[in-house]
mmCIF file of C-alpha atoms in Angstrom:
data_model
loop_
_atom_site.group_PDB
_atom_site.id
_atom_site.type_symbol
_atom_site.label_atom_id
_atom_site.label_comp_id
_atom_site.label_asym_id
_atom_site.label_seq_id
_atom_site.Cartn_x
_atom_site.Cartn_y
_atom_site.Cartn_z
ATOM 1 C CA UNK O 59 -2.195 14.118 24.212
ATOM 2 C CA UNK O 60 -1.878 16.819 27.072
ATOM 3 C CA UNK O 61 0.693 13.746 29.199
ATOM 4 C CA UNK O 62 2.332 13.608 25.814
ATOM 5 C CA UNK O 63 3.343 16.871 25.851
ATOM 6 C CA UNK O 64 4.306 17.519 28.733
ATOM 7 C CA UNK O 65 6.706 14.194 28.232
ATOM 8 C CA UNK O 66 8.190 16.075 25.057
ATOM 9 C CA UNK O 67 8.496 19.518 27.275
ATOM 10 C CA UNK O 68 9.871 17.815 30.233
ATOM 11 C CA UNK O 69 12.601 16.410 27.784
ATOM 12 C CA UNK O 70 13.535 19.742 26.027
ATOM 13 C CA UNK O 71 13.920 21.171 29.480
ATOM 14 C CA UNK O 72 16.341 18.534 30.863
ATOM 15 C CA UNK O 73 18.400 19.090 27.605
ATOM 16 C CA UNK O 74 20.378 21.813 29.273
ATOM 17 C CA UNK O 75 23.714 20.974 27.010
ATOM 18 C CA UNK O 76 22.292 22.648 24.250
ATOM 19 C CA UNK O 77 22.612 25.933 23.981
ATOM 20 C CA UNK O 78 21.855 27.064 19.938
ATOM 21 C CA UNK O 79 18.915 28.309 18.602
ATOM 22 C CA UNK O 80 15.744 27.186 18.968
ATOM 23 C CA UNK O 81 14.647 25.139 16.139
ATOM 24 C CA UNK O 82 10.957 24.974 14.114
ATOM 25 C CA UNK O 83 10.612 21.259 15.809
ATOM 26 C CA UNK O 84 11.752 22.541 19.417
ATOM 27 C CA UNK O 85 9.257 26.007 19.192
ATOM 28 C CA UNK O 86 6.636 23.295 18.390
ATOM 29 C CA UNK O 87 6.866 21.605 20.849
ATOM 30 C CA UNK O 88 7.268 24.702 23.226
ATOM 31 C CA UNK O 89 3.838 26.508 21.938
ATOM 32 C CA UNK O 90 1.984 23.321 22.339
ATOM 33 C CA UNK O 91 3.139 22.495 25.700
ATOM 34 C CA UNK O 92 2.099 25.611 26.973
ATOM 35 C CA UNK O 93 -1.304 25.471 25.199
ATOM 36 C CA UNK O 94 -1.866 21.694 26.882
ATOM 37 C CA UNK O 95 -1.071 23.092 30.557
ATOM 38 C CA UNK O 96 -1.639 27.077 30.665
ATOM 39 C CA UNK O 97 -4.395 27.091 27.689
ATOM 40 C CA UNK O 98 -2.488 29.953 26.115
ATOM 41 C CA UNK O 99 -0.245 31.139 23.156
ATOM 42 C CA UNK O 100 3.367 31.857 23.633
ATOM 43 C CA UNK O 101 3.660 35.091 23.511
ATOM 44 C CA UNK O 102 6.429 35.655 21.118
ATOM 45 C CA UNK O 103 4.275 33.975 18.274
ATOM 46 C CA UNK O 104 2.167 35.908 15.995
ATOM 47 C CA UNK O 105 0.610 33.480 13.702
ATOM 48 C CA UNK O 106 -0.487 29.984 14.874
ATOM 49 C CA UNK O 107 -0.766 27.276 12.420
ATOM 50 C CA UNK O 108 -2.446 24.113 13.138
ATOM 51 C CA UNK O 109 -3.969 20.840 11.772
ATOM 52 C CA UNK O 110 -7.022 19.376 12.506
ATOM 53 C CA UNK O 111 -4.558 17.466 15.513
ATOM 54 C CA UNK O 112 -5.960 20.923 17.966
ATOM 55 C CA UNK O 113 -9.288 20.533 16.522
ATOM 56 C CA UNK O 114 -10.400 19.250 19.988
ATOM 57 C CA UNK O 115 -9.230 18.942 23.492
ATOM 58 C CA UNK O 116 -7.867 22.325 23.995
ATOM 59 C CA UNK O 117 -9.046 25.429 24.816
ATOM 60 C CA UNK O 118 -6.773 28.825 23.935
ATOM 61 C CA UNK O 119 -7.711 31.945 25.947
ATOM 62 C CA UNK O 120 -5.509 34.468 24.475
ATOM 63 C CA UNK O 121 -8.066 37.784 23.998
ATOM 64 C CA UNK O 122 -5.938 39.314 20.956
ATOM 65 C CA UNK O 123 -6.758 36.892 18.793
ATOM 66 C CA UNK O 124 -8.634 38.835 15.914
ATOM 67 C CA UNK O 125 -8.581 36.840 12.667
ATOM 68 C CA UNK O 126 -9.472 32.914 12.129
ATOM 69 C CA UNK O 127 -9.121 30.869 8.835
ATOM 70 C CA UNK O 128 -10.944 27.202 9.117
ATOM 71 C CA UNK O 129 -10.314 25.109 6.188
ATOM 72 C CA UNK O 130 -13.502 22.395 6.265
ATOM 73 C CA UNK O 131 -16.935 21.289 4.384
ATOM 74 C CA UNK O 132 -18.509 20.674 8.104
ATOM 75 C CA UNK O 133 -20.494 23.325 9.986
ATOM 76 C CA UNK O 134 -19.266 20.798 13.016
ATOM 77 C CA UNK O 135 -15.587 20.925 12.509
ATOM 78 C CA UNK O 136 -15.629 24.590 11.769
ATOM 79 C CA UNK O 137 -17.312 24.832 15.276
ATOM 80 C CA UNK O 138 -14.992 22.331 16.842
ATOM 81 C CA UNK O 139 -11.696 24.293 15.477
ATOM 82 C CA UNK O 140 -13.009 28.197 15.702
ATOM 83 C CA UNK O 141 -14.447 27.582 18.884
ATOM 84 C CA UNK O 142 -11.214 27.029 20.553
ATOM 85 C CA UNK O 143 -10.574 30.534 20.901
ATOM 86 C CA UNK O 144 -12.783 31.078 24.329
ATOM 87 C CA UNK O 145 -12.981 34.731 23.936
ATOM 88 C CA UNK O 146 -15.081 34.372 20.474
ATOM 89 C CA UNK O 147 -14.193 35.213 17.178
ATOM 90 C CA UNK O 148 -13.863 38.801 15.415
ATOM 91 C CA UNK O 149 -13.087 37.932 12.221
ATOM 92 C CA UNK O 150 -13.562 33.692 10.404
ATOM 93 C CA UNK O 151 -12.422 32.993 7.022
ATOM 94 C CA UNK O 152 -13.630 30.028 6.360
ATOM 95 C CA UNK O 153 -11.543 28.412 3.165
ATOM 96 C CA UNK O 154 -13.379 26.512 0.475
ATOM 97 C CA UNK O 155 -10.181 25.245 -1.362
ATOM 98 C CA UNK O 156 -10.568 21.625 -0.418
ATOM 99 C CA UNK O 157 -12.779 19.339 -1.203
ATOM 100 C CA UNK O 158 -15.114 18.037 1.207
ATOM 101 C CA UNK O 159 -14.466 15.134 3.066
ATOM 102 C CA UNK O 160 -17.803 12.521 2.613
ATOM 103 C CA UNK O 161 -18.759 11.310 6.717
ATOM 104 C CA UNK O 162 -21.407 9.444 4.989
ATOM 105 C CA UNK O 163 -21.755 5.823 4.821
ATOM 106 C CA UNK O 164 -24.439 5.922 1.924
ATOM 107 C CA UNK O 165 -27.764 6.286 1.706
ATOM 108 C CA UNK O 166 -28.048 2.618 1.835
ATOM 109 C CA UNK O 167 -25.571 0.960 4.240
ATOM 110 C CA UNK O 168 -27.310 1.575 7.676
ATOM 111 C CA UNK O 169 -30.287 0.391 6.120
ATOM 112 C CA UNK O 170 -29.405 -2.587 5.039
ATOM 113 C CA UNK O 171 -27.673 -3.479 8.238
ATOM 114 C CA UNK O 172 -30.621 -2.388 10.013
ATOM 115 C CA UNK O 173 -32.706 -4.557 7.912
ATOM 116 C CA UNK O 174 -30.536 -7.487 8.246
ATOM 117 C CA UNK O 175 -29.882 -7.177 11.976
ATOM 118 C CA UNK O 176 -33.284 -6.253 13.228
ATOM 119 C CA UNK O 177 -36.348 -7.223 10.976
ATOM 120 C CA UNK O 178 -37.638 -10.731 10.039
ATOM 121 C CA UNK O 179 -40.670 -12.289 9.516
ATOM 122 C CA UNK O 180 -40.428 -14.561 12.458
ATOM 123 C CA UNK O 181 -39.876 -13.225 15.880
ATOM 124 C CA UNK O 182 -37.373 -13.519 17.691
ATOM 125 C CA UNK O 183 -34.828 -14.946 14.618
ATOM 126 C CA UNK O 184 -33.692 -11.643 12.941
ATOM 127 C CA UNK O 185 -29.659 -11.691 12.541
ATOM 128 C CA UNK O 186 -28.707 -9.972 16.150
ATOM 129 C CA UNK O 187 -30.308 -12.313 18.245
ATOM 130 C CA UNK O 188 -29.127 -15.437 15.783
ATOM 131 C CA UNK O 189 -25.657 -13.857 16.238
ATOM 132 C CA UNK O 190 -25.841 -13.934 19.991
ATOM 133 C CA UNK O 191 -27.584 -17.443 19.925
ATOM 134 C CA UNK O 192 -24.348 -18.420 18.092
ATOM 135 C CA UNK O 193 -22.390 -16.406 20.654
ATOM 136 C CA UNK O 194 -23.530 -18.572 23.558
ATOM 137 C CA UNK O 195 -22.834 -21.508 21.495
ATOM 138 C CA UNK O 196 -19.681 -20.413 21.137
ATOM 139 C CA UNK O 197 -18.303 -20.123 24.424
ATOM 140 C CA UNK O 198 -20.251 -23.469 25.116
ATOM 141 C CA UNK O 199 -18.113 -25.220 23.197
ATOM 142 C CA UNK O 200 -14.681 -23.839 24.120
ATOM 143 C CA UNK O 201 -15.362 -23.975 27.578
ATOM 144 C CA UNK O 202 -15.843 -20.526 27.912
ATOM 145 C CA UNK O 203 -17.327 -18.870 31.142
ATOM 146 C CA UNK O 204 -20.602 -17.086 31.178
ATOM 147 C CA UNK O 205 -19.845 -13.521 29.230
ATOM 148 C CA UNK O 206 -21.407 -11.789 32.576
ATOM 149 C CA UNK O 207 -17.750 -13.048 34.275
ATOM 150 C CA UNK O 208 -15.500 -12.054 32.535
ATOM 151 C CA UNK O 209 -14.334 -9.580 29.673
ATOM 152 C CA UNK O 210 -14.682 -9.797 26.011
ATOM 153 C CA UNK O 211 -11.000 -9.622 25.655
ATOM 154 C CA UNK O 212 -9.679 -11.523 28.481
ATOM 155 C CA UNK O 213 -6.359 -12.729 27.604
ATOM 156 C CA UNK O 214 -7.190 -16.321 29.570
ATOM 157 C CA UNK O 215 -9.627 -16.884 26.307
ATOM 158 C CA UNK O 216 -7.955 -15.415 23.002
ATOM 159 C CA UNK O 217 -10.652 -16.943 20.717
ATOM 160 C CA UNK O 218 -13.561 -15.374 22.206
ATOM 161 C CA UNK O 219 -11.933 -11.653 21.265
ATOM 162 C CA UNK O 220 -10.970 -13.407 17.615
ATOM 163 C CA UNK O 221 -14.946 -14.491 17.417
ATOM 164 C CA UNK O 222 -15.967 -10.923 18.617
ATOM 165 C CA UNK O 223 -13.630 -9.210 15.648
ATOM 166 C CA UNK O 224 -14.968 -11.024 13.364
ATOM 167 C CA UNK O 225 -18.848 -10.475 14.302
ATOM 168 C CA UNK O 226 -17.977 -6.561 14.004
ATOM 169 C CA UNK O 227 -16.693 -7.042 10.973
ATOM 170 C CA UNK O 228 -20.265 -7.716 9.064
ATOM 171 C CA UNK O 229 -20.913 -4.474 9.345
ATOM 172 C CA UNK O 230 -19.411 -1.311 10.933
ATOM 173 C CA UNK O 231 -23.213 -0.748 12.586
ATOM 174 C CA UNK O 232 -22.587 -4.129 14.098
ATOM 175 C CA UNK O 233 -21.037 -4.087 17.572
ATOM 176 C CA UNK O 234 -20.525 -5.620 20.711
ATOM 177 C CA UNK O 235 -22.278 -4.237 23.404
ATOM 178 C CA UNK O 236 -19.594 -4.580 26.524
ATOM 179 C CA UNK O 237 -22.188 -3.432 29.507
ATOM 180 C CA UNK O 238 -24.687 -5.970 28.188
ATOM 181 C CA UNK O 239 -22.347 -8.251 26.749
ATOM 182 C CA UNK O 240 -24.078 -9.173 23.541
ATOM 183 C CA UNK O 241 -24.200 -8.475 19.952
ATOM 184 C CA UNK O 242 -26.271 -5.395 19.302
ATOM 185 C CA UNK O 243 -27.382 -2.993 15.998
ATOM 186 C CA UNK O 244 -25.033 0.803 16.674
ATOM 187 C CA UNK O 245 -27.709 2.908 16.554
ATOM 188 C CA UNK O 246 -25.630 5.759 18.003
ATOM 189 C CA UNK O 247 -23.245 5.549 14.423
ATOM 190 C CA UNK O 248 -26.470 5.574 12.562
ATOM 191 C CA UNK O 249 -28.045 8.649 14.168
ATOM 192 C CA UNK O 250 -24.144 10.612 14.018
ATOM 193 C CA UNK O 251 -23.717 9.237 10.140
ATOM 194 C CA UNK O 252 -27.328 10.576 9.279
ATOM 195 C CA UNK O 253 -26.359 14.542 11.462
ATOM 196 C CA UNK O 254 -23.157 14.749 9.553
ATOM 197 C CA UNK O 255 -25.057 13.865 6.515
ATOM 198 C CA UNK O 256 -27.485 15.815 6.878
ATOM 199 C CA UNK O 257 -24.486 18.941 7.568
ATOM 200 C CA UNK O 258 -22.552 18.521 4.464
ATOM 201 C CA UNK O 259 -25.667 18.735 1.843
ATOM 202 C CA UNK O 260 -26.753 21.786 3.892
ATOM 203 C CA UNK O 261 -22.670 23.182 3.353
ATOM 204 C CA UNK O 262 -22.998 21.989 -0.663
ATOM 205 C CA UNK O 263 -26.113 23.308 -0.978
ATOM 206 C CA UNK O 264 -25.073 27.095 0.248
ATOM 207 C CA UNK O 265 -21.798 26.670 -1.720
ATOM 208 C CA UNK O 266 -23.089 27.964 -5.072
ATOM 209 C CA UNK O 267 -24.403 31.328 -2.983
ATOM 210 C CA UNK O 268 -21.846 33.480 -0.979
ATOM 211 C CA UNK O 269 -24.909 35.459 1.130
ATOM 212 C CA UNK O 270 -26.578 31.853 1.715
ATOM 213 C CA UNK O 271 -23.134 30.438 2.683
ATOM 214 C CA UNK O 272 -22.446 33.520 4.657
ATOM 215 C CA UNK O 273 -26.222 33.092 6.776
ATOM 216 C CA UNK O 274 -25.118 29.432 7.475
ATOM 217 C CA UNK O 275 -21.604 30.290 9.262
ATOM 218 C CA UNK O 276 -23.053 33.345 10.820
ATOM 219 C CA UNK O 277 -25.962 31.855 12.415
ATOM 220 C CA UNK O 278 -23.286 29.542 14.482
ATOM 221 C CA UNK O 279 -20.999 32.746 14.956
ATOM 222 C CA UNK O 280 -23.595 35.773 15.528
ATOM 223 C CA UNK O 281 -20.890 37.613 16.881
ATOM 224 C CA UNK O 282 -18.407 37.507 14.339
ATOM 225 C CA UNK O 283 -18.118 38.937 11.192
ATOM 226 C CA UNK O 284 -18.120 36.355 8.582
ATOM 227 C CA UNK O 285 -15.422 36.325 5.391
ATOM 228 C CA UNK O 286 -16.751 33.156 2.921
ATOM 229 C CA UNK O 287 -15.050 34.213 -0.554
ATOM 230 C CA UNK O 288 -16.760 31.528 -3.127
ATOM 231 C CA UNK O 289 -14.522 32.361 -6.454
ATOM 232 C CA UNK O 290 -16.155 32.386 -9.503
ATOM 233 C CA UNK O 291 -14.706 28.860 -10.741
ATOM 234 C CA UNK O 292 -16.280 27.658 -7.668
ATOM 235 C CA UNK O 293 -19.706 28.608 -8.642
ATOM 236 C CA UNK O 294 -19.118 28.068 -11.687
ATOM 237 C CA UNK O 295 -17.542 24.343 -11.371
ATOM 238 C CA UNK O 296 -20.597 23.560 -9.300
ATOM 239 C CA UNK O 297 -23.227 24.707 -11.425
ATOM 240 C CA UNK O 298 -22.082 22.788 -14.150
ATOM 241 C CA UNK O 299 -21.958 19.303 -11.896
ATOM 242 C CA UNK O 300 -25.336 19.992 -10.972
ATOM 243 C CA UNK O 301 -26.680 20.309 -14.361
ATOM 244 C CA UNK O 302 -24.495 17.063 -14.993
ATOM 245 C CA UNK O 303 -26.570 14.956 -11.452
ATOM 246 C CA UNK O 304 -29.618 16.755 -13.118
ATOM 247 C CA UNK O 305 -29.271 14.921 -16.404
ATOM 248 C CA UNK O 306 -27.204 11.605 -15.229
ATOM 249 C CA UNK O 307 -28.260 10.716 -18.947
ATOM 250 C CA UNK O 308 -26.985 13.487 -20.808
ATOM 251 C CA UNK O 309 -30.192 14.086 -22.685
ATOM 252 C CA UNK O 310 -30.527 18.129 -22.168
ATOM 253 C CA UNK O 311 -32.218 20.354 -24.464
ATOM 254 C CA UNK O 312 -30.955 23.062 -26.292
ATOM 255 C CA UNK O 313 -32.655 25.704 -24.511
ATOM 256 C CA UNK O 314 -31.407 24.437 -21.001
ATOM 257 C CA UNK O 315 -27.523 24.528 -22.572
ATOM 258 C CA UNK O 316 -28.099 27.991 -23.652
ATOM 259 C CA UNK O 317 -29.455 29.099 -20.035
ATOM 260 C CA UNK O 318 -26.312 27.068 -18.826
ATOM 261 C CA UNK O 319 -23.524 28.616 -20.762
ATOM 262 C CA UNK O 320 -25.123 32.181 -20.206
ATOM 263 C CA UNK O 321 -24.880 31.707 -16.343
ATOM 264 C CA UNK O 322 -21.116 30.326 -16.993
ATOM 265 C CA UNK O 323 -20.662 33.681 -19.026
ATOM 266 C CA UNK O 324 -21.159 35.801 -16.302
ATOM 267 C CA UNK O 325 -19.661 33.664 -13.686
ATOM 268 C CA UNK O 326 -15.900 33.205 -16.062
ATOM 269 C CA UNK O 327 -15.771 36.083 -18.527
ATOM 270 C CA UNK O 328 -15.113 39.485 -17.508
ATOM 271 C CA UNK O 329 -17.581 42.196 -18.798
ATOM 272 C CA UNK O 330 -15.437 43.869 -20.856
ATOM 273 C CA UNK O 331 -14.159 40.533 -22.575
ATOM 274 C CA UNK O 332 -18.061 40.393 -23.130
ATOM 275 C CA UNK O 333 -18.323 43.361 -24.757
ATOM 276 C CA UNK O 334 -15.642 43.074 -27.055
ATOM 277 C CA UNK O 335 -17.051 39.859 -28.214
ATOM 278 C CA UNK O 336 -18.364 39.552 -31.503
ATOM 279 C CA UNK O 337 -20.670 36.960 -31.128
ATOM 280 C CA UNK O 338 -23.375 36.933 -28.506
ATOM 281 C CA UNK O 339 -23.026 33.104 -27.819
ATOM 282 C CA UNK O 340 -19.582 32.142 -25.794
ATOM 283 C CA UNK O 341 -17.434 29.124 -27.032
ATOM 284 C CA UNK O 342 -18.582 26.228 -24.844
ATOM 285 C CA UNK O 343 -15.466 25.002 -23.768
ATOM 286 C CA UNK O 344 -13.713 28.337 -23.633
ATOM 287 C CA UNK O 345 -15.866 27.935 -20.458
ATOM 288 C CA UNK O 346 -16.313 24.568 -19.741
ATOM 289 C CA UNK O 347 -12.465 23.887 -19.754
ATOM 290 C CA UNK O 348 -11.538 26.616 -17.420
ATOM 291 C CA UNK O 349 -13.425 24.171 -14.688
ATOM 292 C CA UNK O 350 -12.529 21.018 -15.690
ATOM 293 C CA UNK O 351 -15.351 19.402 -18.455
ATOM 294 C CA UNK O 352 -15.656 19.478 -21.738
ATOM 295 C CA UNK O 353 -18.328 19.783 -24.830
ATOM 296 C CA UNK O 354 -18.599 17.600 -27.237
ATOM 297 C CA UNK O 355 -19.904 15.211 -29.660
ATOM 298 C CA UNK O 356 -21.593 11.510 -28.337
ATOM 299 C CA UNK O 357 -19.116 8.722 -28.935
ATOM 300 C CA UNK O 358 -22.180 6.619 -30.490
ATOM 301 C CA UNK O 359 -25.391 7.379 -32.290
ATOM 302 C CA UNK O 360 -28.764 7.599 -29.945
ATOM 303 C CA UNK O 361 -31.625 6.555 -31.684
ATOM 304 C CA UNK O 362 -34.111 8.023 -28.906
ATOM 305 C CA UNK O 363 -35.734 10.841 -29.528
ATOM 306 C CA UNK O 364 -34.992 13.760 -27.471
ATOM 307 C CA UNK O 365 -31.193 13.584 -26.859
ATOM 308 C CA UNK O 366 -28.725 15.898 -27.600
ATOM 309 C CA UNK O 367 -26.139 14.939 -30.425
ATOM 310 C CA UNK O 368 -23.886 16.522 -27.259
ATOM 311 C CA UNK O 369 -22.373 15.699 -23.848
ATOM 312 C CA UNK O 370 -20.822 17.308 -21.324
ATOM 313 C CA UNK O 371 -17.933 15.117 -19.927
ATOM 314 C CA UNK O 372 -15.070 15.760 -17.281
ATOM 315 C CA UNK O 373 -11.936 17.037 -19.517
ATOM 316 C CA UNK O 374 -8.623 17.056 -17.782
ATOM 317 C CA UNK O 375 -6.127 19.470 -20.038
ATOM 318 C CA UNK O 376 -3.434 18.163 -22.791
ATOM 319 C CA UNK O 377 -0.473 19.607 -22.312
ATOM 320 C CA UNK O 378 0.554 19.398 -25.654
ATOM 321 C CA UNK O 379 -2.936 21.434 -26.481
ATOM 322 C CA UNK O 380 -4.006 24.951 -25.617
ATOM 323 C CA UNK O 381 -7.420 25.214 -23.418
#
């Protein structure tokens, strides 16, 4: 990226013809050119905007920076993109807007692959070493020198890389190992699939508590002072998809939707709306609506004992209807 740059800045500097303003696209180019070789802010800029592009690989030593916003669900790119500024942080604003991006592969897919490439009951004949047993047998038959030689790619022998695409295409914990040249189980994906994993429920589970969320940034930024606004819908939204993993079968009691819609209440209704009220019960989906599900009566009759005659359901709004 940083020989990139300095390609586009070389090129803006031998354009010597033009002589107009500077554009958006040119000042671009300009701010991140001098970030790539002198690790610093143009001056003349106040606010710097960036994607996730500046996440990594450069480092911005400007003291006067005062005030970060990170927009992420992971404690490691909110390291990654407010530790770029060398001098530490003041103030980080971390923004909960977005949803969070899953880095998981499922609770199941590294162990199946795991399973498949490494266990059997006979030694010596779990999938890996068949694979590389096939391997050999491969480049037996096409005449292909001994993998120690030469690369996996080399251009003289197309249909050994074509053979090696395909193996890592079982799984993506399947790989070729090219210092050993052989087939081997990525344990190294496993173990970074399992940390970011392992990040994300901690960032979900703090989301429904602004001091707990707050304790989690600050403990990777002691020095700074810590801004995590959770709105209200926020909460709110994710208490009610909790309840909803909580009871994947809908059977709740009545007692548990009270305790529910009472939390909601003081989560989405002001207190003086509350009381001016007339009842002391709120309208489900006065609340349930205003974060995206909906109340309502089961499509089909339940003969089990137990279950509610209701469900709560994701509701998207009809515009020709009035939440």
């Amino acid at each position: 990226m940083r020989k990139a740059l300095k390609d586009e800045a070389e090129t803006l500097k031998s354009n010597a013809d033009y002589d107009g303003p500077e554009t958006d696209f040119d000042r671009m180019i300009s701010v991140e050119s001098q970030l790539a070789t002198q690790s610093l802010i143009r001056s003349d800029i106040r606010f710097f905007a960036t994607t996730s592009r500046n996440k990594e690989g450069i480092n911005i030593n400007d003291t006067d920076i005062h005030h970060v916003y990170v927009e992420s669900h992971s404690m490691t790119d909110i390291r990654q993109m407010a530790g770029r500024i060398r001098s530490g942080v003041e103030h980080l604003y971390i923004i909960l807007d977005s949803e969070g991006y899953n880095y998981s592969d499922g609770p199941f897919v590294s162990y199946i692959a795991e399973q498949l490439a490494l266990k059997s009951d006979t030694p010596g004949k779990n999938m890996l070493s068949q694979l590389n047993t096939n391997l050999k047998e491969f480049c037996r038959q096409y005449h292909i020198p001994d993998l120690s030689t030469i690369r996996a790619y080399d251009e003289a022998y197309p249909k050994l890389g074509k053979y090696i695409d395909q193996v890592k295409k079982l799984s993506p914990y399947i790989e070729f190992n090219y210092i050993s040249k052989e087939v081997a189980f990525n344990n190294y994906r496993k173990k970074s699939k399992e940390f970011y994993a392992r990040e994300i429920q901690a960032f979900n589970d703090a989301l429904g508590n602004p001091a707990q969320l707050e304790a989690l940034f600050q403990e990777a930024f002691p020095e700074a002072k810590i801004h995590a606004y959770i709105s209200p819908e926020d909460q709110a939204r994710k208490l009610s998809w909790d309840f909803m993993y909580d009871h994947p079968d809908g059977n709740f009691t009545a007692e548990e939707l009270v305790e529910l819609l009472s939390r909601l209440d003081e989560l989405l209704t002001p207190p003086k709306n509350r009381k001016r009220r007339k009842s002391e019960k709120p309208d489900p989906n006065r609340l349930l609506h205003k974060i995206g599900l909906h109340y309502g009566s089961r499509n089909h009759k339940i003969g089990t004992p137990g279950y509610s005659k209701y469900i709560i359901t994701p509701w998207i709004k009809d515009k020709t209807s009035a939440a």
